[in-house]
mmCIF file with all atom_site columns, C-alpha atoms in Angstrom:
data_model
loop_
_atom_site.group_PDB
_atom_site.id
_atom_site.type_symbol
_atom_site.label_atom_id
_atom_site.label_alt_id
_atom_site.label_comp_id
_atom_site.label_asym_id
_atom_site.label_entity_id
_atom_site.label_seq_id
_atom_site.pdbx_PDB_ins_code
_atom_site.Cartn_x
_atom_site.Cartn_y
_atom_site.Cartn_z
_atom_site.occupancy
_atom_site.B_iso_or_equiv
_atom_site.pdbx_formal_charge
_atom_site.auth_seq_id
_atom_site.auth_comp_id
_atom_site.auth_asym_id
_atom_site.auth_atom_id
_atom_site.pdbx_PDB_model_num
ATOM 1   C CA . MET A 1 1   ? 10.977  -233.550 56.992 1.00 53.00 ? 1   MET A CA 1
ATOM 2   C CA . SER A 1 2   ? 7.395   -232.344 57.017 1.00 50.00 ? 2   SER A CA 1
ATOM 3   C CA . THR A 1 3   ? 5.661   -228.980 57.034 1.00 50.00 ? 3   THR A CA 1
ATOM 4   C CA . VAL A 1 4   ? 1.924   -228.618 57.516 1.00 45.00 ? 4   VAL A CA 1
ATOM 5   C CA . SER A 1 5   ? 0.237   -225.409 56.372 1.00 46.00 ? 5   SER A CA 1
ATOM 6   C CA . SER A 1 6   ? -2.614  -223.680 58.137 1.00 44.00 ? 6   SER A CA 1
ATOM 7   C CA . PRO A 1 7   ? -5.875  -225.209 56.899 1.00 45.00 ? 7   PRO A CA 1
ATOM 8   C CA . PRO A 1 8   ? -8.065  -223.012 54.671 1.00 47.00 ? 8   PRO A CA 1
ATOM 9   C CA . GLU A 1 9   ? -11.475 -221.884 55.865 1.00 56.00 ? 9   GLU A CA 1
ATOM 10  C CA . GLU A 1 10  ? -13.074 -224.587 53.751 1.00 70.00 ? 10  GLU A CA 1
ATOM 11  C CA . THR A 1 11  ? -10.973 -227.687 53.196 1.00 82.00 ? 11  THR A CA 1
ATOM 12  C CA . LEU A 1 12  ? -12.090 -229.677 50.185 1.00 91.00 ? 12  LEU A CA 1
ATOM 13  C CA . ALA A 1 13  ? -9.228  -232.186 50.000 1.00 97.00 ? 13  ALA A CA 1
ATOM 14  C CA . SER A 1 14  ? -5.875  -233.060 51.559 1.00 97.00 ? 14  SER A CA 1
ATOM 15  C CA . VAL A 1 15  ? -2.915  -232.578 49.206 1.00 98.00 ? 15  VAL A CA 1
ATOM 16  C CA . VAL A 1 16  ? 0.728   -233.525 49.681 1.00 98.00 ? 16  VAL A CA 1
ATOM 17  C CA . ILE A 1 17  ? 3.509   -231.595 47.939 1.00 98.00 ? 17  ILE A CA 1
ATOM 18  C CA . VAL A 1 18  ? 6.528   -233.843 47.426 1.00 97.00 ? 18  VAL A CA 1
ATOM 19  C CA . ASP A 1 19  ? 9.657   -232.282 48.922 1.00 96.00 ? 19  ASP A CA 1
ATOM 20  C CA . TYR A 1 20  ? 12.656  -233.678 47.053 1.00 95.00 ? 20  TYR A CA 1
ATOM 21  C CA . GLY A 1 21  ? 14.781  -230.535 47.155 1.00 91.00 ? 21  GLY A CA 1
ATOM 22  C CA . LEU A 1 22  ? 13.508  -228.747 44.023 1.00 87.00 ? 22  LEU A CA 1
ATOM 23  C CA . GLY A 1 23  ? 10.479  -226.578 43.337 1.00 79.00 ? 23  GLY A CA 1
ATOM 24  C CA . ASN A 1 24  ? 8.544   -223.493 44.357 1.00 79.00 ? 24  ASN A CA 1
ATOM 25  C CA . LEU A 1 25  ? 7.061   -225.210 47.392 1.00 93.00 ? 25  LEU A CA 1
ATOM 26  C CA . ARG A 1 26  ? 5.759   -222.125 49.181 1.00 93.00 ? 26  ARG A CA 1
ATOM 27  C CA . SER A 1 27  ? 4.079   -220.536 46.169 1.00 94.00 ? 27  SER A CA 1
ATOM 28  C CA . VAL A 1 28  ? 2.508   -223.854 45.166 1.00 96.00 ? 28  VAL A CA 1
ATOM 29  C CA . THR A 1 29  ? 1.298   -224.263 48.747 1.00 96.00 ? 29  THR A CA 1
ATOM 30  C CA . ARG A 1 30  ? -0.318  -220.835 48.776 1.00 96.00 ? 30  ARG A CA 1
ATOM 31  C CA . GLY A 1 31  ? -2.029  -221.500 45.456 1.00 96.00 ? 31  GLY A CA 1
ATOM 32  C CA . LEU A 1 32  ? -3.423  -224.828 46.632 1.00 97.00 ? 32  LEU A CA 1
ATOM 33  C CA . GLU A 1 33  ? -4.627  -223.291 49.895 1.00 96.00 ? 33  GLU A CA 1
ATOM 34  C CA . ARG A 1 34  ? -6.488  -220.629 47.924 1.00 96.00 ? 34  ARG A CA 1
ATOM 35  C CA . ALA A 1 35  ? -8.021  -223.461 45.909 1.00 96.00 ? 35  ALA A CA 1
ATOM 36  C CA . GLY A 1 36  ? -9.358  -225.101 49.077 1.00 96.00 ? 36  GLY A CA 1
ATOM 37  C CA . ALA A 1 37  ? -6.729  -227.717 49.901 1.00 97.00 ? 37  ALA A CA 1
ATOM 38  C CA . ASP A 1 38  ? -5.213  -228.695 53.227 1.00 97.00 ? 38  ASP A CA 1
ATOM 39  C CA . VAL A 1 39  ? -1.533  -228.872 52.229 1.00 97.00 ? 39  VAL A CA 1
ATOM 40  C CA . GLU A 1 40  ? 1.405   -230.805 53.645 1.00 97.00 ? 40  GLU A CA 1
ATOM 41  C CA . ILE A 1 41  ? 4.960   -230.485 52.290 1.00 97.00 ? 41  ILE A CA 1
ATOM 42  C CA . THR A 1 42  ? 6.797   -233.719 52.983 1.00 97.00 ? 42  THR A CA 1
ATOM 43  C CA . ASP A 1 43  ? 9.171   -236.420 51.803 1.00 96.00 ? 43  ASP A CA 1
ATOM 44  C CA . ASP A 1 44  ? 7.399   -239.053 53.925 1.00 96.00 ? 44  ASP A CA 1
ATOM 45  C CA . PRO A 1 45  ? 5.917   -241.727 51.619 1.00 96.00 ? 45  PRO A CA 1
ATOM 46  C CA . ALA A 1 46  ? 3.313   -242.660 54.232 1.00 95.00 ? 46  ALA A CA 1
ATOM 47  C CA . ALA A 1 47  ? 1.783   -239.200 53.777 1.00 97.00 ? 47  ALA A CA 1
ATOM 48  C CA . PHE A 1 48  ? 1.559   -239.734 50.004 1.00 96.00 ? 48  PHE A CA 1
ATOM 49  C CA . HIS A 1 49  ? -0.727  -242.708 50.487 1.00 92.00 ? 49  HIS A CA 1
ATOM 50  C CA . ASP A 1 50  ? -2.937  -240.967 53.054 1.00 95.00 ? 50  ASP A CA 1
ATOM 51  C CA . ALA A 1 51  ? -3.515  -237.862 50.905 1.00 97.00 ? 51  ALA A CA 1
ATOM 52  C CA . ASP A 1 52  ? -6.357  -237.237 48.460 1.00 98.00 ? 52  ASP A CA 1
ATOM 53  C CA . GLY A 1 53  ? -3.833  -235.982 45.912 1.00 98.00 ? 53  GLY A CA 1
ATOM 54  C CA . VAL A 1 54  ? -0.084  -235.585 45.377 1.00 98.00 ? 54  VAL A CA 1
ATOM 55  C CA . VAL A 1 55  ? 1.782   -232.727 43.678 1.00 98.00 ? 55  VAL A CA 1
ATOM 56  C CA . LEU A 1 56  ? 5.258   -233.192 42.180 1.00 97.00 ? 56  LEU A CA 1
ATOM 57  C CA . PRO A 1 57  ? 6.655   -229.674 41.661 1.00 96.00 ? 57  PRO A CA 1
ATOM 58  C CA . GLY A 1 58  ? 9.983   -228.880 40.081 1.00 91.00 ? 58  GLY A CA 1
ATOM 59  C CA . VAL A 1 59  ? 12.363  -226.230 38.830 1.00 90.00 ? 59  VAL A CA 1
ATOM 60  C CA . GLY A 1 60  ? 15.711  -227.069 37.240 1.00 88.00 ? 60  GLY A CA 1
ATOM 61  C CA . ALA A 1 61  ? 17.331  -229.822 35.218 1.00 90.00 ? 61  ALA A CA 1
ATOM 62  C CA . PHE A 1 62  ? 15.765  -233.196 34.426 1.00 93.00 ? 62  PHE A CA 1
ATOM 63  C CA . ARG A 1 63  ? 18.769  -235.209 35.663 1.00 91.00 ? 63  ARG A CA 1
ATOM 64  C CA . GLU A 1 64  ? 18.928  -233.437 39.007 1.00 92.00 ? 64  GLU A CA 1
ATOM 65  C CA . GLY A 1 65  ? 15.183  -233.795 39.483 1.00 94.00 ? 65  GLY A CA 1
ATOM 66  C CA . VAL A 1 66  ? 15.144  -237.511 38.706 1.00 94.00 ? 66  VAL A CA 1
ATOM 67  C CA . GLU A 1 67  ? 18.178  -238.224 40.881 1.00 93.00 ? 67  GLU A CA 1
ATOM 68  C CA . ASN A 1 68  ? 16.798  -236.213 43.815 1.00 94.00 ? 68  ASN A CA 1
ATOM 69  C CA . ALA A 1 69  ? 13.413  -237.934 43.612 1.00 95.00 ? 69  ALA A CA 1
ATOM 70  C CA . ASP A 1 70  ? 14.809  -241.416 42.963 1.00 95.00 ? 70  ASP A CA 1
ATOM 71  C CA . PRO A 1 71  ? 14.515  -242.547 46.634 1.00 96.00 ? 71  PRO A CA 1
ATOM 72  C CA . LEU A 1 72  ? 10.770  -241.860 46.302 1.00 97.00 ? 72  LEU A CA 1
ATOM 73  C CA . ARG A 1 73  ? 10.354  -243.431 42.852 1.00 97.00 ? 73  ARG A CA 1
ATOM 74  C CA . GLU A 1 74  ? 8.541   -246.608 43.925 1.00 97.00 ? 74  GLU A CA 1
ATOM 75  C CA . ASP A 1 75  ? 6.280   -244.649 46.260 1.00 97.00 ? 75  ASP A CA 1
ATOM 76  C CA . LEU A 1 76  ? 5.283   -242.252 43.481 1.00 98.00 ? 76  LEU A CA 1
ATOM 77  C CA . LEU A 1 77  ? 4.603   -245.173 41.159 1.00 98.00 ? 77  LEU A CA 1
ATOM 78  C CA . GLU A 1 78  ? 2.387   -246.699 43.839 1.00 97.00 ? 78  GLU A CA 1
ATOM 79  C CA . VAL A 1 79  ? 0.459   -243.422 44.128 1.00 97.00 ? 79  VAL A CA 1
ATOM 80  C CA . ALA A 1 80  ? -0.229  -243.508 40.400 1.00 98.00 ? 80  ALA A CA 1
ATOM 81  C CA . GLU A 1 81  ? -1.137  -247.198 40.450 1.00 97.00 ? 81  GLU A CA 1
ATOM 82  C CA . SER A 1 82  ? -3.591  -246.649 43.318 1.00 97.00 ? 82  SER A CA 1
ATOM 83  C CA . GLY A 1 83  ? -5.583  -244.134 41.269 1.00 97.00 ? 83  GLY A CA 1
ATOM 84  C CA . THR A 1 84  ? -4.699  -241.171 43.504 1.00 97.00 ? 84  THR A CA 1
ATOM 85  C CA . PRO A 1 85  ? -4.334  -237.958 41.458 1.00 98.00 ? 85  PRO A CA 1
ATOM 86  C CA . LEU A 1 86  ? -0.664  -237.160 40.794 1.00 98.00 ? 86  LEU A CA 1
ATOM 87  C CA . PHE A 1 87  ? -0.002  -233.665 39.422 1.00 98.00 ? 87  PHE A CA 1
ATOM 88  C CA . GLY A 1 88  ? 3.414   -232.749 37.995 1.00 98.00 ? 88  GLY A CA 1
ATOM 89  C CA . ILE A 1 89  ? 4.307   -229.066 37.581 1.00 97.00 ? 89  ILE A CA 1
ATOM 90  C CA . CYS A 1 90  ? 6.963   -227.855 35.095 1.00 96.00 ? 90  CYS A CA 1
ATOM 91  C CA . LEU A 1 91  ? 10.010  -230.105 35.756 1.00 96.00 ? 91  LEU A CA 1
ATOM 92  C CA . GLY A 1 92  ? 7.667   -232.338 37.756 1.00 97.00 ? 92  GLY A CA 1
ATOM 93  C CA . MET A 1 93  ? 5.568   -232.808 34.610 1.00 98.00 ? 93  MET A CA 1
ATOM 94  C CA . GLN A 1 94  ? 8.668   -233.664 32.563 1.00 97.00 ? 94  GLN A CA 1
ATOM 95  C CA . MET A 1 95  ? 9.639   -236.241 35.173 1.00 97.00 ? 95  MET A CA 1
ATOM 96  C CA . LEU A 1 96  ? 6.352   -238.070 34.525 1.00 98.00 ? 96  LEU A CA 1
ATOM 97  C CA . LEU A 1 97  ? 7.718   -238.997 31.077 1.00 97.00 ? 97  LEU A CA 1
ATOM 98  C CA . THR A 1 98  ? 10.257  -241.680 30.237 1.00 96.00 ? 98  THR A CA 1
ATOM 99  C CA . THR A 1 99  ? 13.375  -239.676 29.481 1.00 94.00 ? 99  THR A CA 1
ATOM 100 C CA . SER A 1 100 ? 14.735  -236.338 28.265 1.00 94.00 ? 100 SER A CA 1
ATOM 101 C CA . GLU A 1 101 ? 17.192  -235.042 25.700 1.00 91.00 ? 101 GLU A CA 1
ATOM 102 C CA . GLU A 1 102 ? 18.527  -232.717 28.377 1.00 84.00 ? 102 GLU A CA 1
ATOM 103 C CA . GLY A 1 103 ? 21.236  -235.031 29.680 1.00 64.00 ? 103 GLY A CA 1
ATOM 104 C CA . GLU A 1 104 ? 22.141  -236.110 26.176 1.00 60.00 ? 104 GLU A CA 1
ATOM 105 C CA . THR A 1 105 ? 22.793  -232.532 25.061 1.00 53.00 ? 105 THR A CA 1
ATOM 106 C CA . ASP A 1 106 ? 25.196  -232.147 27.993 1.00 56.00 ? 106 ASP A CA 1
ATOM 107 C CA . GLY A 1 107 ? 27.108  -235.221 26.895 1.00 55.00 ? 107 GLY A CA 1
ATOM 108 C CA . GLU A 1 108 ? 25.743  -237.301 29.772 1.00 61.00 ? 108 GLU A CA 1
ATOM 109 C CA . SER A 1 109 ? 23.956  -240.625 29.595 1.00 59.00 ? 109 SER A CA 1
ATOM 110 C CA . ALA A 1 110 ? 20.169  -240.536 29.731 1.00 70.00 ? 110 ALA A CA 1
ATOM 111 C CA . VAL A 1 111 ? 18.352  -240.903 33.034 1.00 85.00 ? 111 VAL A CA 1
ATOM 112 C CA . GLN A 1 112 ? 14.985  -242.594 33.389 1.00 92.00 ? 112 GLN A CA 1
ATOM 113 C CA . GLY A 1 113 ? 11.917  -240.615 34.372 1.00 95.00 ? 113 GLY A CA 1
ATOM 114 C CA . LEU A 1 114 ? 8.897   -242.162 36.069 1.00 97.00 ? 114 LEU A CA 1
ATOM 115 C CA . ASP A 1 115 ? 7.570   -243.439 32.722 1.00 97.00 ? 115 ASP A CA 1
ATOM 116 C CA . LEU A 1 116 ? 3.975   -242.851 33.802 1.00 98.00 ? 116 LEU A CA 1
ATOM 117 C CA . ILE A 1 117 ? 3.328   -241.034 30.523 1.00 98.00 ? 117 ILE A CA 1
ATOM 118 C CA . PRO A 1 118 ? 5.601   -242.713 27.949 1.00 97.00 ? 118 PRO A CA 1
ATOM 119 C CA . GLY A 1 119 ? 7.571   -240.210 25.907 1.00 97.00 ? 119 GLY A CA 1
ATOM 120 C CA . THR A 1 120 ? 10.593  -237.931 25.719 1.00 96.00 ? 120 THR A CA 1
ATOM 121 C CA . ASN A 1 121 ? 11.257  -234.330 26.654 1.00 96.00 ? 121 ASN A CA 1
ATOM 122 C CA . VAL A 1 122 ? 12.858  -232.526 23.716 1.00 95.00 ? 122 VAL A CA 1
ATOM 123 C CA . ARG A 1 123 ? 14.619  -229.169 23.383 1.00 93.00 ? 123 ARG A CA 1
ATOM 124 C CA . PHE A 1 124 ? 13.155  -226.331 21.358 1.00 93.00 ? 124 PHE A CA 1
ATOM 125 C CA . ALA A 1 125 ? 14.688  -226.098 17.891 1.00 89.00 ? 125 ALA A CA 1
ATOM 126 C CA . GLU A 1 126 ? 18.092  -224.504 17.421 1.00 82.00 ? 126 GLU A CA 1
ATOM 127 C CA . GLY A 1 127 ? 17.709  -220.804 16.788 1.00 82.00 ? 127 GLY A CA 1
ATOM 128 C CA . GLN A 1 128 ? 14.640  -220.489 18.976 1.00 86.00 ? 128 GLN A CA 1
ATOM 129 C CA . LYS A 1 129 ? 15.048  -218.298 22.015 1.00 89.00 ? 129 LYS A CA 1
ATOM 130 C CA . VAL A 1 130 ? 15.293  -220.398 25.162 1.00 90.00 ? 130 VAL A CA 1
ATOM 131 C CA . PRO A 1 131 ? 14.169  -220.554 27.799 1.00 93.00 ? 131 PRO A CA 1
ATOM 132 C CA . HIS A 1 132 ? 10.635  -219.970 26.614 1.00 94.00 ? 132 HIS A CA 1
ATOM 133 C CA . MET A 1 133 ? 9.599   -217.424 29.218 1.00 95.00 ? 133 MET A CA 1
ATOM 134 C CA . GLY A 1 134 ? 6.322   -215.541 29.478 1.00 96.00 ? 134 GLY A CA 1
ATOM 135 C CA . TRP A 1 135 ? 2.586   -215.749 28.986 1.00 98.00 ? 135 TRP A CA 1
ATOM 136 C CA . ASN A 1 136 ? 1.118   -217.959 26.265 1.00 98.00 ? 136 ASN A CA 1
ATOM 137 C CA . GLU A 1 137 ? -2.305  -219.277 25.335 1.00 98.00 ? 137 GLU A CA 1
ATOM 138 C CA . LEU A 1 138 ? -3.665  -222.702 26.269 1.00 98.00 ? 138 LEU A CA 1
ATOM 139 C CA . GLU A 1 139 ? -5.631  -224.533 23.592 1.00 98.00 ? 139 GLU A CA 1
ATOM 140 C CA . VAL A 1 140 ? -7.553  -227.467 25.024 1.00 98.00 ? 140 VAL A CA 1
ATOM 141 C CA . GLU A 1 141 ? -7.352  -230.495 22.737 1.00 98.00 ? 141 GLU A CA 1
ATOM 142 C CA . ARG A 1 142 ? -9.558  -232.931 24.643 1.00 97.00 ? 142 ARG A CA 1
ATOM 143 C CA . GLU A 1 143 ? -11.709 -233.198 27.734 1.00 96.00 ? 143 GLU A CA 1
ATOM 144 C CA . HIS A 1 144 ? -10.118 -233.630 31.129 1.00 98.00 ? 144 HIS A CA 1
ATOM 145 C CA . PRO A 1 145 ? -11.377 -232.253 34.457 1.00 98.00 ? 145 PRO A CA 1
ATOM 146 C CA . LEU A 1 146 ? -8.112  -230.344 34.972 1.00 98.00 ? 146 LEU A CA 1
ATOM 147 C CA . VAL A 1 147 ? -8.858  -228.005 32.049 1.00 98.00 ? 147 VAL A CA 1
ATOM 148 C CA . GLU A 1 148 ? -12.459 -227.069 32.800 1.00 97.00 ? 148 GLU A CA 1
ATOM 149 C CA . GLY A 1 149 ? -12.880 -223.363 32.089 1.00 97.00 ? 149 GLY A CA 1
ATOM 150 C CA . VAL A 1 150 ? -9.356  -222.565 30.849 1.00 97.00 ? 150 VAL A CA 1
ATOM 151 C CA . ASP A 1 151 ? -9.508  -222.984 27.051 1.00 97.00 ? 151 ASP A CA 1
ATOM 152 C CA . GLY A 1 152 ? -8.031  -219.876 25.434 1.00 97.00 ? 152 GLY A CA 1
ATOM 153 C CA . ASN A 1 153 ? -6.654  -218.542 28.714 1.00 98.00 ? 153 ASN A CA 1
ATOM 154 C CA . TYR A 1 154 ? -3.013  -217.564 29.220 1.00 98.00 ? 154 TYR A CA 1
ATOM 155 C CA . ALA A 1 155 ? -0.496  -219.209 31.538 1.00 98.00 ? 155 ALA A CA 1
ATOM 156 C CA . TYR A 1 156 ? 3.077   -218.443 32.589 1.00 97.00 ? 156 TYR A CA 1
ATOM 157 C CA . PHE A 1 157 ? 5.921   -220.585 31.202 1.00 97.00 ? 157 PHE A CA 1
ATOM 158 C CA . VAL A 1 158 ? 9.652   -220.874 31.915 1.00 96.00 ? 158 VAL A CA 1
ATOM 159 C CA . HIS A 1 159 ? 11.289  -223.848 30.135 1.00 95.00 ? 159 HIS A CA 1
ATOM 160 C CA . SER A 1 160 ? 13.717  -224.943 27.421 1.00 94.00 ? 160 SER A CA 1
ATOM 161 C CA . TYR A 1 161 ? 12.340  -228.473 26.908 1.00 95.00 ? 161 TYR A CA 1
ATOM 162 C CA . TYR A 1 162 ? 8.823   -229.705 26.229 1.00 96.00 ? 162 TYR A CA 1
ATOM 163 C CA . ALA A 1 163 ? 7.062   -233.051 26.429 1.00 97.00 ? 163 ALA A CA 1
ATOM 164 C CA . ALA A 1 164 ? 6.663   -235.259 23.376 1.00 97.00 ? 164 ALA A CA 1
ATOM 165 C CA . PRO A 1 165 ? 4.426   -238.151 24.501 1.00 98.00 ? 165 PRO A CA 1
ATOM 166 C CA . ASP A 1 166 ? 4.420   -241.382 22.501 1.00 97.00 ? 166 ASP A CA 1
ATOM 167 C CA . ASP A 1 167 ? 0.611   -241.388 22.454 1.00 97.00 ? 167 ASP A CA 1
ATOM 168 C CA . GLU A 1 168 ? -1.058  -238.307 20.958 1.00 96.00 ? 168 GLU A CA 1
ATOM 169 C CA . HIS A 1 169 ? -4.054  -238.910 23.238 1.00 97.00 ? 169 HIS A CA 1
ATOM 170 C CA . ALA A 1 170 ? -1.818  -238.014 26.196 1.00 98.00 ? 170 ALA A CA 1
ATOM 171 C CA . VAL A 1 171 ? -1.929  -234.386 25.029 1.00 98.00 ? 171 VAL A CA 1
ATOM 172 C CA . VAL A 1 172 ? -4.690  -232.495 26.857 1.00 98.00 ? 172 VAL A CA 1
ATOM 173 C CA . ALA A 1 173 ? -3.738  -228.946 25.836 1.00 98.00 ? 173 ALA A CA 1
ATOM 174 C CA . THR A 1 174 ? -1.215  -227.318 23.521 1.00 98.00 ? 174 THR A CA 1
ATOM 175 C CA . THR A 1 175 ? 0.546   -223.970 23.313 1.00 98.00 ? 175 THR A CA 1
ATOM 176 C CA . GLU A 1 176 ? 2.251   -222.138 20.451 1.00 96.00 ? 176 GLU A CA 1
ATOM 177 C CA . TYR A 1 177 ? 5.865   -220.993 20.773 1.00 96.00 ? 177 TYR A CA 1
ATOM 178 C CA . GLY A 1 178 ? 7.537   -221.159 17.395 1.00 91.00 ? 178 GLY A CA 1
ATOM 179 C CA . ARG A 1 179 ? 5.852   -224.541 17.143 1.00 93.00 ? 179 ARG A CA 1
ATOM 180 C CA . GLU A 1 180 ? 2.898   -226.216 18.808 1.00 96.00 ? 180 GLU A CA 1
ATOM 181 C CA . PHE A 1 181 ? 3.900   -228.168 21.906 1.00 97.00 ? 181 PHE A CA 1
ATOM 182 C CA . PRO A 1 182 ? 1.967   -230.037 24.638 1.00 98.00 ? 182 PRO A CA 1
ATOM 183 C CA . SER A 1 183 ? 1.407   -227.772 27.625 1.00 98.00 ? 183 SER A CA 1
ATOM 184 C CA . ILE A 1 184 ? -0.807  -230.214 29.589 1.00 98.00 ? 184 ILE A CA 1
ATOM 185 C CA . VAL A 1 185 ? -0.489  -233.999 29.418 1.00 98.00 ? 185 VAL A CA 1
ATOM 186 C CA . ALA A 1 186 ? -2.249  -236.899 31.144 1.00 98.00 ? 186 ALA A CA 1
ATOM 187 C CA . ASN A 1 187 ? -2.030  -240.675 31.296 1.00 98.00 ? 187 ASN A CA 1
ATOM 188 C CA . GLU A 1 188 ? -4.692  -242.973 29.866 1.00 95.00 ? 188 GLU A CA 1
ATOM 189 C CA . ALA A 1 189 ? -6.362  -243.518 33.238 1.00 96.00 ? 189 ALA A CA 1
ATOM 190 C CA . GLY A 1 190 ? -6.570  -239.748 33.743 1.00 97.00 ? 190 GLY A CA 1
ATOM 191 C CA . ASN A 1 191 ? -5.200  -239.650 37.304 1.00 98.00 ? 191 ASN A CA 1
ATOM 192 C CA . VAL A 1 192 ? -1.617  -238.727 36.352 1.00 98.00 ? 192 VAL A CA 1
ATOM 193 C CA . PHE A 1 193 ? -1.242  -235.360 34.655 1.00 98.00 ? 193 PHE A CA 1
ATOM 194 C CA . GLY A 1 194 ? 1.003   -232.347 34.455 1.00 98.00 ? 194 GLY A CA 1
ATOM 195 C CA . THR A 1 195 ? 1.354   -228.769 33.280 1.00 98.00 ? 195 THR A CA 1
ATOM 196 C CA . GLN A 1 196 ? 4.472   -227.396 31.596 1.00 98.00 ? 196 GLN A CA 1
ATOM 197 C CA . PHE A 1 197 ? 3.535   -223.951 32.899 1.00 98.00 ? 197 PHE A CA 1
ATOM 198 C CA . HIS A 1 198 ? 3.448   -222.819 36.522 1.00 97.00 ? 198 HIS A CA 1
ATOM 199 C CA . PRO A 1 199 ? -0.178  -222.582 37.713 1.00 97.00 ? 199 PRO A CA 1
ATOM 200 C CA . GLU A 1 200 ? 1.002   -220.938 40.939 1.00 96.00 ? 200 GLU A CA 1
ATOM 201 C CA . LYS A 1 201 ? 2.377   -218.040 38.817 1.00 95.00 ? 201 LYS A CA 1
ATOM 202 C CA . SER A 1 202 ? -0.471  -217.916 36.291 1.00 97.00 ? 202 SER A CA 1
ATOM 203 C CA . GLY A 1 203 ? -2.998  -215.664 38.026 1.00 96.00 ? 203 GLY A CA 1
ATOM 204 C CA . GLU A 1 204 ? -6.669  -216.550 37.693 1.00 97.00 ? 204 GLU A CA 1
ATOM 205 C CA . THR A 1 205 ? -5.964  -219.188 35.032 1.00 97.00 ? 205 THR A CA 1
ATOM 206 C CA . GLY A 1 206 ? -3.592  -220.966 37.398 1.00 97.00 ? 206 GLY A CA 1
ATOM 207 C CA . LEU A 1 207 ? -6.009  -220.686 40.286 1.00 97.00 ? 207 LEU A CA 1
ATOM 208 C CA . ARG A 1 208 ? -8.723  -222.290 38.169 1.00 97.00 ? 208 ARG A CA 1
ATOM 209 C CA . ILE A 1 209 ? -6.345  -225.154 37.295 1.00 98.00 ? 209 ILE A CA 1
ATOM 210 C CA . LEU A 1 210 ? -5.525  -225.654 40.990 1.00 98.00 ? 210 LEU A CA 1
ATOM 211 C CA . GLN A 1 211 ? -9.211  -225.511 41.919 1.00 97.00 ? 211 GLN A CA 1
ATOM 212 C CA . ASN A 1 212 ? -9.940  -228.133 39.270 1.00 98.00 ? 212 ASN A CA 1
ATOM 213 C CA . PHE A 1 213 ? -7.172  -230.291 40.716 1.00 98.00 ? 213 PHE A CA 1
ATOM 214 C CA . VAL A 1 214 ? -8.512  -229.979 44.259 1.00 98.00 ? 214 VAL A CA 1
ATOM 215 C CA . GLU A 1 215 ? -11.992 -230.915 43.026 1.00 97.00 ? 215 GLU A CA 1
ATOM 216 C CA . ILE A 1 216 ? -10.538 -233.988 41.289 1.00 97.00 ? 216 ILE A CA 1
ATOM 217 C CA . CYS A 1 217 ? -8.893  -234.944 44.603 1.00 97.00 ? 217 CYS A CA 1
ATOM 218 C CA . ALA A 1 218 ? -12.133 -234.372 46.525 1.00 96.00 ? 218 ALA A CA 1
ATOM 219 C CA . GLU A 1 219 ? -13.984 -236.754 44.237 1.00 91.00 ? 219 GLU A CA 1
ATOM 220 C CA . GLU A 1 220 ? -11.539 -239.618 44.740 1.00 72.00 ? 220 GLU A CA 1
#
């Protein structure tokens, strides 16, 4: 299954959106097109390797996401290993980590994420309103090309779990919601990263994030 969007007036990079049955594929596509990408929505691993960058979107539960994407697991790991930028959005970002408390709280055994950014996704504390839904501020903690020009800006969140990486250096930006949590994470090499918020729903802040991503892809 493959869908190719109309190319933007100025194409800076080719980007593949992974279609594994979950995610706001159309809105992510439109955002990336505005950012200057030529976008293909596909579940064909050959397209992953030909693209300048790969986006792993996601909306829903960790277990369902991991199980749906499992046939593409080795291909996604190869993308990361090759140095190609791999961008996880919301659930897609959580899937970059090792595991999640989500299955455990439902009385189910844990499922394994991609383990590209070692860590666990944990639920907001009992008594806190979940899902966390709305606009919150991004505080950049360290340099990364994805966050150029967005420190102090607001982004749109919808989630009940947040990433807790094993390595503090994996945290690129944080956000406050009852507690400080990582809102942008990245691996040590810098080519695998994710946002807990939805850039495609985050107005000018989100567009800047997507533009930064496309520029990262164009430089590869």
